[in-house]
Short mmCIF file of C-alpha atoms in Angstrom, two decimals:
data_model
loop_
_atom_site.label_atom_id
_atom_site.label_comp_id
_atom_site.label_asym_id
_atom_site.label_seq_id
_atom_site.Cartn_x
_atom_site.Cartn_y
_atom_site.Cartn_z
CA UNK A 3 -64.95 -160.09 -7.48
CA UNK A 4 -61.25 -159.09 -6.06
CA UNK A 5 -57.91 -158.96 -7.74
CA UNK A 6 -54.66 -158.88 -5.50
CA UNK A 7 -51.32 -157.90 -6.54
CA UNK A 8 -48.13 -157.69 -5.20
CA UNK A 9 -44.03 -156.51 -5.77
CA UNK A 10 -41.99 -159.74 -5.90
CA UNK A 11 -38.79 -158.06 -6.28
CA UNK A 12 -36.99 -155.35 -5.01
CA UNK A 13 -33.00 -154.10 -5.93
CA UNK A 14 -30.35 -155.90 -3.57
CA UNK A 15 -29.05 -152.34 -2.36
CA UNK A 16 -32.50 -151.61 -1.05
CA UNK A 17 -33.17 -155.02 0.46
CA UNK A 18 -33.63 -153.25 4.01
CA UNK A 19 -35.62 -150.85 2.91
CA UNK A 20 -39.66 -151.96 3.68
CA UNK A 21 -40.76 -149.68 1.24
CA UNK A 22 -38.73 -151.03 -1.41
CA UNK A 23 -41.00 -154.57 -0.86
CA UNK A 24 -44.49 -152.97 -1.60
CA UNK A 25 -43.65 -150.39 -4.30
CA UNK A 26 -41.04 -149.90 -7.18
CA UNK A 27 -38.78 -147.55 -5.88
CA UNK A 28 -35.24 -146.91 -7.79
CA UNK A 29 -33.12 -143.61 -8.66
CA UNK A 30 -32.17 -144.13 -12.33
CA UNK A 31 -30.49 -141.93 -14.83
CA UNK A 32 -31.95 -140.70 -18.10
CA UNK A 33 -31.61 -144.08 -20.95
CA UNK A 34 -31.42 -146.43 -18.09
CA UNK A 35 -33.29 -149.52 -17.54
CA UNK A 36 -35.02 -150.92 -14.67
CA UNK A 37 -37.41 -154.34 -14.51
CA UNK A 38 -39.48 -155.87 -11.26
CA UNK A 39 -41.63 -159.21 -11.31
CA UNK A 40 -45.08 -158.33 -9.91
CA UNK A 41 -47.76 -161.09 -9.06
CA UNK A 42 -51.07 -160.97 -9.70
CA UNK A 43 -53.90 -163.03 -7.96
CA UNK A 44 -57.46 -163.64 -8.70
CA UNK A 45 -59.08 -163.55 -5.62
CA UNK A 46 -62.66 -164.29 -6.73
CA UNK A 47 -64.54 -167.89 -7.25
CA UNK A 48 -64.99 -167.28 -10.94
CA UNK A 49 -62.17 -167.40 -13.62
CA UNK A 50 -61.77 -163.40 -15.08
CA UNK A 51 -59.71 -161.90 -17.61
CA UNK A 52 -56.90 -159.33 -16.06
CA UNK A 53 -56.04 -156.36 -17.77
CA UNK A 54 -52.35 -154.95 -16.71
CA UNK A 55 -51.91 -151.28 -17.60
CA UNK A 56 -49.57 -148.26 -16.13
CA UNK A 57 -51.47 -144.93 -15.00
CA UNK A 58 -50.54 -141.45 -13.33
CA UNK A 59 -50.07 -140.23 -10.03
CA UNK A 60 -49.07 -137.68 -7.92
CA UNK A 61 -48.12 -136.34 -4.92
CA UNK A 62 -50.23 -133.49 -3.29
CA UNK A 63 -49.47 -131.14 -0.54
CA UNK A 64 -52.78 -131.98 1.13
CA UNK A 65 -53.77 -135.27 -0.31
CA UNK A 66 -50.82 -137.12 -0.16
CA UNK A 67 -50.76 -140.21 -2.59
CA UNK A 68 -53.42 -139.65 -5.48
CA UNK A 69 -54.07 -141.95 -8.13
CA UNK A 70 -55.03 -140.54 -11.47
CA UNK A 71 -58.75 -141.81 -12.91
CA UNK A 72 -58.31 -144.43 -15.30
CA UNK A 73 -55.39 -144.62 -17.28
CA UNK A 74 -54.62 -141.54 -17.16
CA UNK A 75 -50.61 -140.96 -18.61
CA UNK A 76 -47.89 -139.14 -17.78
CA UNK A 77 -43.86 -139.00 -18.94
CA UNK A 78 -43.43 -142.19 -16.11
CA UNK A 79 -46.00 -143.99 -17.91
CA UNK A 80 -44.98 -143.51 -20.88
CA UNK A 81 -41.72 -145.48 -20.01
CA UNK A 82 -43.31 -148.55 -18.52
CA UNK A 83 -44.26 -151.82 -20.62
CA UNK A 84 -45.79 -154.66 -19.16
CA UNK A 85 -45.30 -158.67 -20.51
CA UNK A 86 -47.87 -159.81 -20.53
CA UNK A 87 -50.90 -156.72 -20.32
CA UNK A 88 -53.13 -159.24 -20.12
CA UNK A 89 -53.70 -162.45 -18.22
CA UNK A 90 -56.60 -164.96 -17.85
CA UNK A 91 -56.78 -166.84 -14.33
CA UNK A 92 -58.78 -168.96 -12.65
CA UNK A 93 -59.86 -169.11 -9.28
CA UNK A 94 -57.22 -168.33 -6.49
CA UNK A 95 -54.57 -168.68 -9.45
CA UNK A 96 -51.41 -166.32 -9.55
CA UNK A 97 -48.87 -165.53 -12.37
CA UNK A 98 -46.02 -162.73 -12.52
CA UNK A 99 -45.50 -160.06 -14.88
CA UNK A 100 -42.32 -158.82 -15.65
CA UNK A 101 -42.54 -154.56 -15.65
CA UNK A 102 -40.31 -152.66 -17.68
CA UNK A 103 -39.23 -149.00 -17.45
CA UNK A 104 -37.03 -147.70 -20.17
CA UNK A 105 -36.17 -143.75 -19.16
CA UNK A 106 -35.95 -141.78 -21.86
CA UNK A 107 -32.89 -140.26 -22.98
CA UNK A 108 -34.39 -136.67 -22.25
CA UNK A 109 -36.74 -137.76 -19.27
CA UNK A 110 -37.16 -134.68 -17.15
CA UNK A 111 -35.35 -134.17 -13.84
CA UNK A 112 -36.94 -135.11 -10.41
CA UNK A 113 -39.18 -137.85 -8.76
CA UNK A 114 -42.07 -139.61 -11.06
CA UNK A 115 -44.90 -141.28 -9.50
CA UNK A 116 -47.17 -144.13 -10.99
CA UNK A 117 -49.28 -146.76 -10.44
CA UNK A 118 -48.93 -150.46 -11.99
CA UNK A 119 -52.64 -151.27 -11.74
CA UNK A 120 -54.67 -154.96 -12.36
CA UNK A 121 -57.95 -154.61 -13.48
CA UNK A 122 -61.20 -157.36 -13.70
CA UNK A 123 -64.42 -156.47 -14.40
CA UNK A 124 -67.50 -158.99 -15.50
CA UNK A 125 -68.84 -159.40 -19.25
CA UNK A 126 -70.30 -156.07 -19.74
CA UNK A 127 -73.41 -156.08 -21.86
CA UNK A 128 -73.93 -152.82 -24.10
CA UNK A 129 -77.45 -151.39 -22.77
CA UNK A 130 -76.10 -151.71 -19.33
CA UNK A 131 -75.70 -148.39 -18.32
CA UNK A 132 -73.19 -148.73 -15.20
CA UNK A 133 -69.99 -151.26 -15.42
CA UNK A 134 -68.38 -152.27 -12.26
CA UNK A 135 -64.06 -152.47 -12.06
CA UNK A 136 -62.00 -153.74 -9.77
CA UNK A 137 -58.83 -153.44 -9.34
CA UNK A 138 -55.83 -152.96 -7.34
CA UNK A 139 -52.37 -151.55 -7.66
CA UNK A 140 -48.43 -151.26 -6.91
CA UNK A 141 -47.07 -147.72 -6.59
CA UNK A 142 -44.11 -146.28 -8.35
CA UNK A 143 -41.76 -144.19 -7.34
CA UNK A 144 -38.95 -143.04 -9.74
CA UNK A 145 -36.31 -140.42 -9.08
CA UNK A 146 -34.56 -139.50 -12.66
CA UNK A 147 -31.43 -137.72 -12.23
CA UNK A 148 -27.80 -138.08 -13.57
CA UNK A 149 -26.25 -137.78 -10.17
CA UNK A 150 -26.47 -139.84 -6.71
CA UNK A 151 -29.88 -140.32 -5.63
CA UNK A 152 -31.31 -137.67 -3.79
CA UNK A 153 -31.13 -137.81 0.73
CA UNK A 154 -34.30 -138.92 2.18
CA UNK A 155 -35.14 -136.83 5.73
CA UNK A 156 -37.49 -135.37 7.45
CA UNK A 157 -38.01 -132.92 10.88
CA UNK A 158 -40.59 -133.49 13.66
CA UNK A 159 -41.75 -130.49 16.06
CA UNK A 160 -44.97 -129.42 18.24
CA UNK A 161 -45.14 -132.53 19.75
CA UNK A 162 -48.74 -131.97 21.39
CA UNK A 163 -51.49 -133.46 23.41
CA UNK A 164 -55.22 -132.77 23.38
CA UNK A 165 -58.62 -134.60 23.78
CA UNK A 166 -61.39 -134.04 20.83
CA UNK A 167 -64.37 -132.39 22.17
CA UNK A 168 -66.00 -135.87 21.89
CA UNK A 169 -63.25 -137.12 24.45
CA UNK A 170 -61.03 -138.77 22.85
CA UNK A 171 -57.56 -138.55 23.61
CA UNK A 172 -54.78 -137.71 20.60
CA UNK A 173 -51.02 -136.73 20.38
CA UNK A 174 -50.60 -134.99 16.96
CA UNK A 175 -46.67 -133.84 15.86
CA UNK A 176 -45.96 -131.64 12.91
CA UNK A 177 -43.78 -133.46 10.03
CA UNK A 178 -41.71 -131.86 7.35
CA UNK A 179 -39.78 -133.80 4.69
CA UNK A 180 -36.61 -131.93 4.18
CA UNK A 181 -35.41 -134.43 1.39
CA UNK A 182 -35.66 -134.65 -2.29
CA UNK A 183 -38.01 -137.80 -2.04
CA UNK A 184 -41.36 -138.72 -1.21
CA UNK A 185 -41.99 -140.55 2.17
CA UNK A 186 -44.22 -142.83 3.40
CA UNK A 187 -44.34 -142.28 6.83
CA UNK A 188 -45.51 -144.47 9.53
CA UNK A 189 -45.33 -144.91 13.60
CA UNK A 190 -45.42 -145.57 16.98
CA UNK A 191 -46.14 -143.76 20.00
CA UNK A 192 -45.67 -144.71 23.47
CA UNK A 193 -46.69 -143.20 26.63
CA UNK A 194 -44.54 -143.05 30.06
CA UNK A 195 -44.29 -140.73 33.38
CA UNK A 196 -48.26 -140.05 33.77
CA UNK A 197 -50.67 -140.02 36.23
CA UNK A 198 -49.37 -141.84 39.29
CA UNK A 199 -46.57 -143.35 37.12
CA UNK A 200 -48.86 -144.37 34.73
CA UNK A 201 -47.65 -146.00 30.84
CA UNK A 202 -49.54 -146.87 27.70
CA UNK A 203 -49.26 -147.75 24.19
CA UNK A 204 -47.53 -148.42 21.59
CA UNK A 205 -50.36 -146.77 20.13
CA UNK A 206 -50.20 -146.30 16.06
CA UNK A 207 -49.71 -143.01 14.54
CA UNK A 208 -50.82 -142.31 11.08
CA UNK A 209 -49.05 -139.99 8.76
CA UNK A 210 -49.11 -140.89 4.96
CA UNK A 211 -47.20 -139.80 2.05
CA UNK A 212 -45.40 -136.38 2.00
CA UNK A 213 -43.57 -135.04 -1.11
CA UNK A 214 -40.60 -132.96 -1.07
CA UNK A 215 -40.90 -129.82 0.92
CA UNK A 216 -44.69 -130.72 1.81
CA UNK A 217 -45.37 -130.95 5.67
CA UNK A 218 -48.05 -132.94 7.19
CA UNK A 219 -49.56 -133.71 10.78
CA UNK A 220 -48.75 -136.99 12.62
CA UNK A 221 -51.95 -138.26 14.72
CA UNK A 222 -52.35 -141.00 16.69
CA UNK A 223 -55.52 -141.58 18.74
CA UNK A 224 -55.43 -142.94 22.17
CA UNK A 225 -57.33 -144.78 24.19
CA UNK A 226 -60.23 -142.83 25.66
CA UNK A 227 -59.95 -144.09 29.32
CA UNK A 228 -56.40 -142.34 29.12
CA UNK A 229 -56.61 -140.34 32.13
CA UNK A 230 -56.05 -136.54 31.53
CA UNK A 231 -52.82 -135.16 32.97
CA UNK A 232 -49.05 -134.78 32.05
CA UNK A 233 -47.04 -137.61 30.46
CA UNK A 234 -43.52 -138.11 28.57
CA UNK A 235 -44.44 -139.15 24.93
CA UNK A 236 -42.16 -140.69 22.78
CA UNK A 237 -42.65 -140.67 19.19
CA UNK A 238 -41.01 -142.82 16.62
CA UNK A 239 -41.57 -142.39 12.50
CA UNK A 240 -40.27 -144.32 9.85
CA UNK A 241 -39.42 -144.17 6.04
CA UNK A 242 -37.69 -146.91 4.17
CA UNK A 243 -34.18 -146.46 6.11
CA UNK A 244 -35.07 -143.26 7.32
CA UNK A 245 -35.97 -142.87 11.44
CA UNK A 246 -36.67 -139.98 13.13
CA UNK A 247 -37.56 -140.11 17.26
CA UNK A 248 -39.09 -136.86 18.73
CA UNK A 249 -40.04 -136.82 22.93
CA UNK A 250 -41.45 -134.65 25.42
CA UNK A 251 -43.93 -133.85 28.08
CA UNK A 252 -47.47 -133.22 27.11
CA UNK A 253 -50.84 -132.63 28.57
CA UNK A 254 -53.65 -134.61 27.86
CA UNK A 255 -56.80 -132.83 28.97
CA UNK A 256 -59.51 -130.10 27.61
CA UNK A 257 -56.74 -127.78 26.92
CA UNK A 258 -54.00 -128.85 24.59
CA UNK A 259 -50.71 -128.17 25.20
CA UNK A 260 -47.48 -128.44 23.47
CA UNK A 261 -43.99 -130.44 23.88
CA UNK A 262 -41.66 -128.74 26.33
CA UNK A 263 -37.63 -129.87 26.72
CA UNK A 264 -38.09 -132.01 23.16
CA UNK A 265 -35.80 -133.27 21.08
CA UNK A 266 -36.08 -135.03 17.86
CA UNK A 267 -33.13 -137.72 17.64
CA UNK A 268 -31.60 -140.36 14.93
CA UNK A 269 -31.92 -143.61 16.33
CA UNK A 270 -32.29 -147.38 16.37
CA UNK A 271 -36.10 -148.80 15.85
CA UNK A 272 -37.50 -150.50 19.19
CA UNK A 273 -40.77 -151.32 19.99
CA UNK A 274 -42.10 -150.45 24.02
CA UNK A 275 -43.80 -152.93 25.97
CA UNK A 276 -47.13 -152.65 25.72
CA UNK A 277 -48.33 -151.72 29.17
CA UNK A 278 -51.89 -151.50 30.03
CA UNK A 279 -53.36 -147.77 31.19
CA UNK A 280 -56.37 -150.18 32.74
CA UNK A 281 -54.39 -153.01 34.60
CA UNK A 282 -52.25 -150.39 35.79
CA UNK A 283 -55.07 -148.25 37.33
CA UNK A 284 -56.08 -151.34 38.88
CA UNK A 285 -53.19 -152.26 40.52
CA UNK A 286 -52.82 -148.70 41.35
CA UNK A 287 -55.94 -148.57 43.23
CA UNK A 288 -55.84 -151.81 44.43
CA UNK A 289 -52.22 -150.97 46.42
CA UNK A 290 -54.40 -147.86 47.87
CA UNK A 291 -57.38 -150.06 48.86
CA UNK A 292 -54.58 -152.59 50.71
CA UNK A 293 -52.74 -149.63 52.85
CA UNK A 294 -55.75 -147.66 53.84
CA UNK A 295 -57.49 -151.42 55.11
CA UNK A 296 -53.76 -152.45 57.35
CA UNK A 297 -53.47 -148.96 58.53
#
């Protein structure tokens, strides 16, 4: 039993913006009108009922993205009707909703968060005593405000390197969002200048969502083979339009140590070529093997 639903639309001014494509993401004033197509799937091999509903969320300092339980309100919900709220679909069959949010006229200052969520669950019968739901949502994020839209930005510092004390090699960064929205931050990190001219990665760097004024900690975990010593790191994180690139030397090894000459840059997105820590080694020792044989 699976449901799967999706944003079909997203505004023209925001059409190279990724996060605009997965969740509803506008600045509107107060009395102003916004509407997005969502699809909804039945993923399952039996036909099921779908229930469409709007439900709270929030953004915590810790946390990041939390759903409300159930359906849960709040003044974004309360602004949000769905056409239909209900759909019936068999197997593998999709249809689109149209969702509608009407700001009120005295809607309260700031970012709103939400969830458009798509709920299935079997017949239930009344002496059961547990009754299993599924189901799956689209995020909303709605900044209310009779001005320009709030800047999105964030800072990165402490670029640093360690390895866990079960071995495993990680570059962690510290991330503040300096804006007046919530991001959703994701990344890259690549690896150059190591051990006898060693590079790795792109390695992925998890983040997560971070409201206004919240910080969090950037991780990604490396490959454990990653021989311990001093590299250049390079560290790229993303939000919507929003790019951020922060580099510097670090040690991998028992003791961790932090970025030193850094610099955290606006730039263009590229990806690194991947180049392999092991194949390198390899041909590393393999051009030592060759020299000490011939001399």
């Amino acid at each position: 039993m699976s449901v799967g639903i999706r944003l079909v639309d997203a505004p023209v001014s925001r059409r190279d913006d990724e996060r605009a494509h997965r969740y509803v993401i506008d600045h509107v004033g107060p009395g102003e009108r916004i509407r997005r197509r969502i699809a909804v799937t039945n993923l399952s091999d039996r036909r099921h009922r779908v229930l469409l509903y709007p439900a709270a969320a929030t953004v915590h300092r810790r946390d990041g993205f939390v759903f409300a339980p159930g359906r849960t309100g709040n003044e974004l919900t309360d602004w949000v009707s769905l056409e239909p709220g209900e759909l019936v679909l068999a197997p593998e069959e999709t249809a689109k909703v149209w969702t509608e949010i009407t700001v009120a006229d005295d809607a309260t200052r700031g970012e709103h968060y939400g969830v458009v969520w798509a709920e299935i669950s079997p017949e239930h019968e009344p002496a059961e005593q547990v009754r299993n739901v599924v189901r799956a949502g689209v995020r909303m994020y709605l900044s209310v405000g009779p001005d320009g839209e709030p800047r999105s930005d964030f800072r990165v510092d402490g670029l640093t390197g360690a390895r866990t004390a079960a071995g495993v090699p990680v570059v962690t960064a510290r991330v503040k969002n300096t804006g007046g929205r919530a991001l959703d931050l994701t990344g890259k990190l690549t690896l150059s200048d190591g051990p006898g001219g060693l590079s790795a990665g792109p390695f992925n760097v998890r983040a997560g969502t971070v409201g206004p004024g919240h910080s969090t900690t950037a991780k990604a975990t490396l490959d454990r083979r990653l021989p311990d010593g001093v590299w250049t790191a390079r560290l790229t994180l993303v939000s919507g339009r929003v790019e951020r690139v922060s580099t510097g030397r670090i040690t991998i090894g028992t003791k961790p140590a932090t970025q030193r000459g850094g610099n955290t840059a606006m730039s263009v997105l590229t990806v690194g070529s991947l180049v392999s820590v092991a194949a390198t080694a390899l041909l590393a020792a393999y051009a030592y093997h060759r020299r000490n044989r011939f001399r």
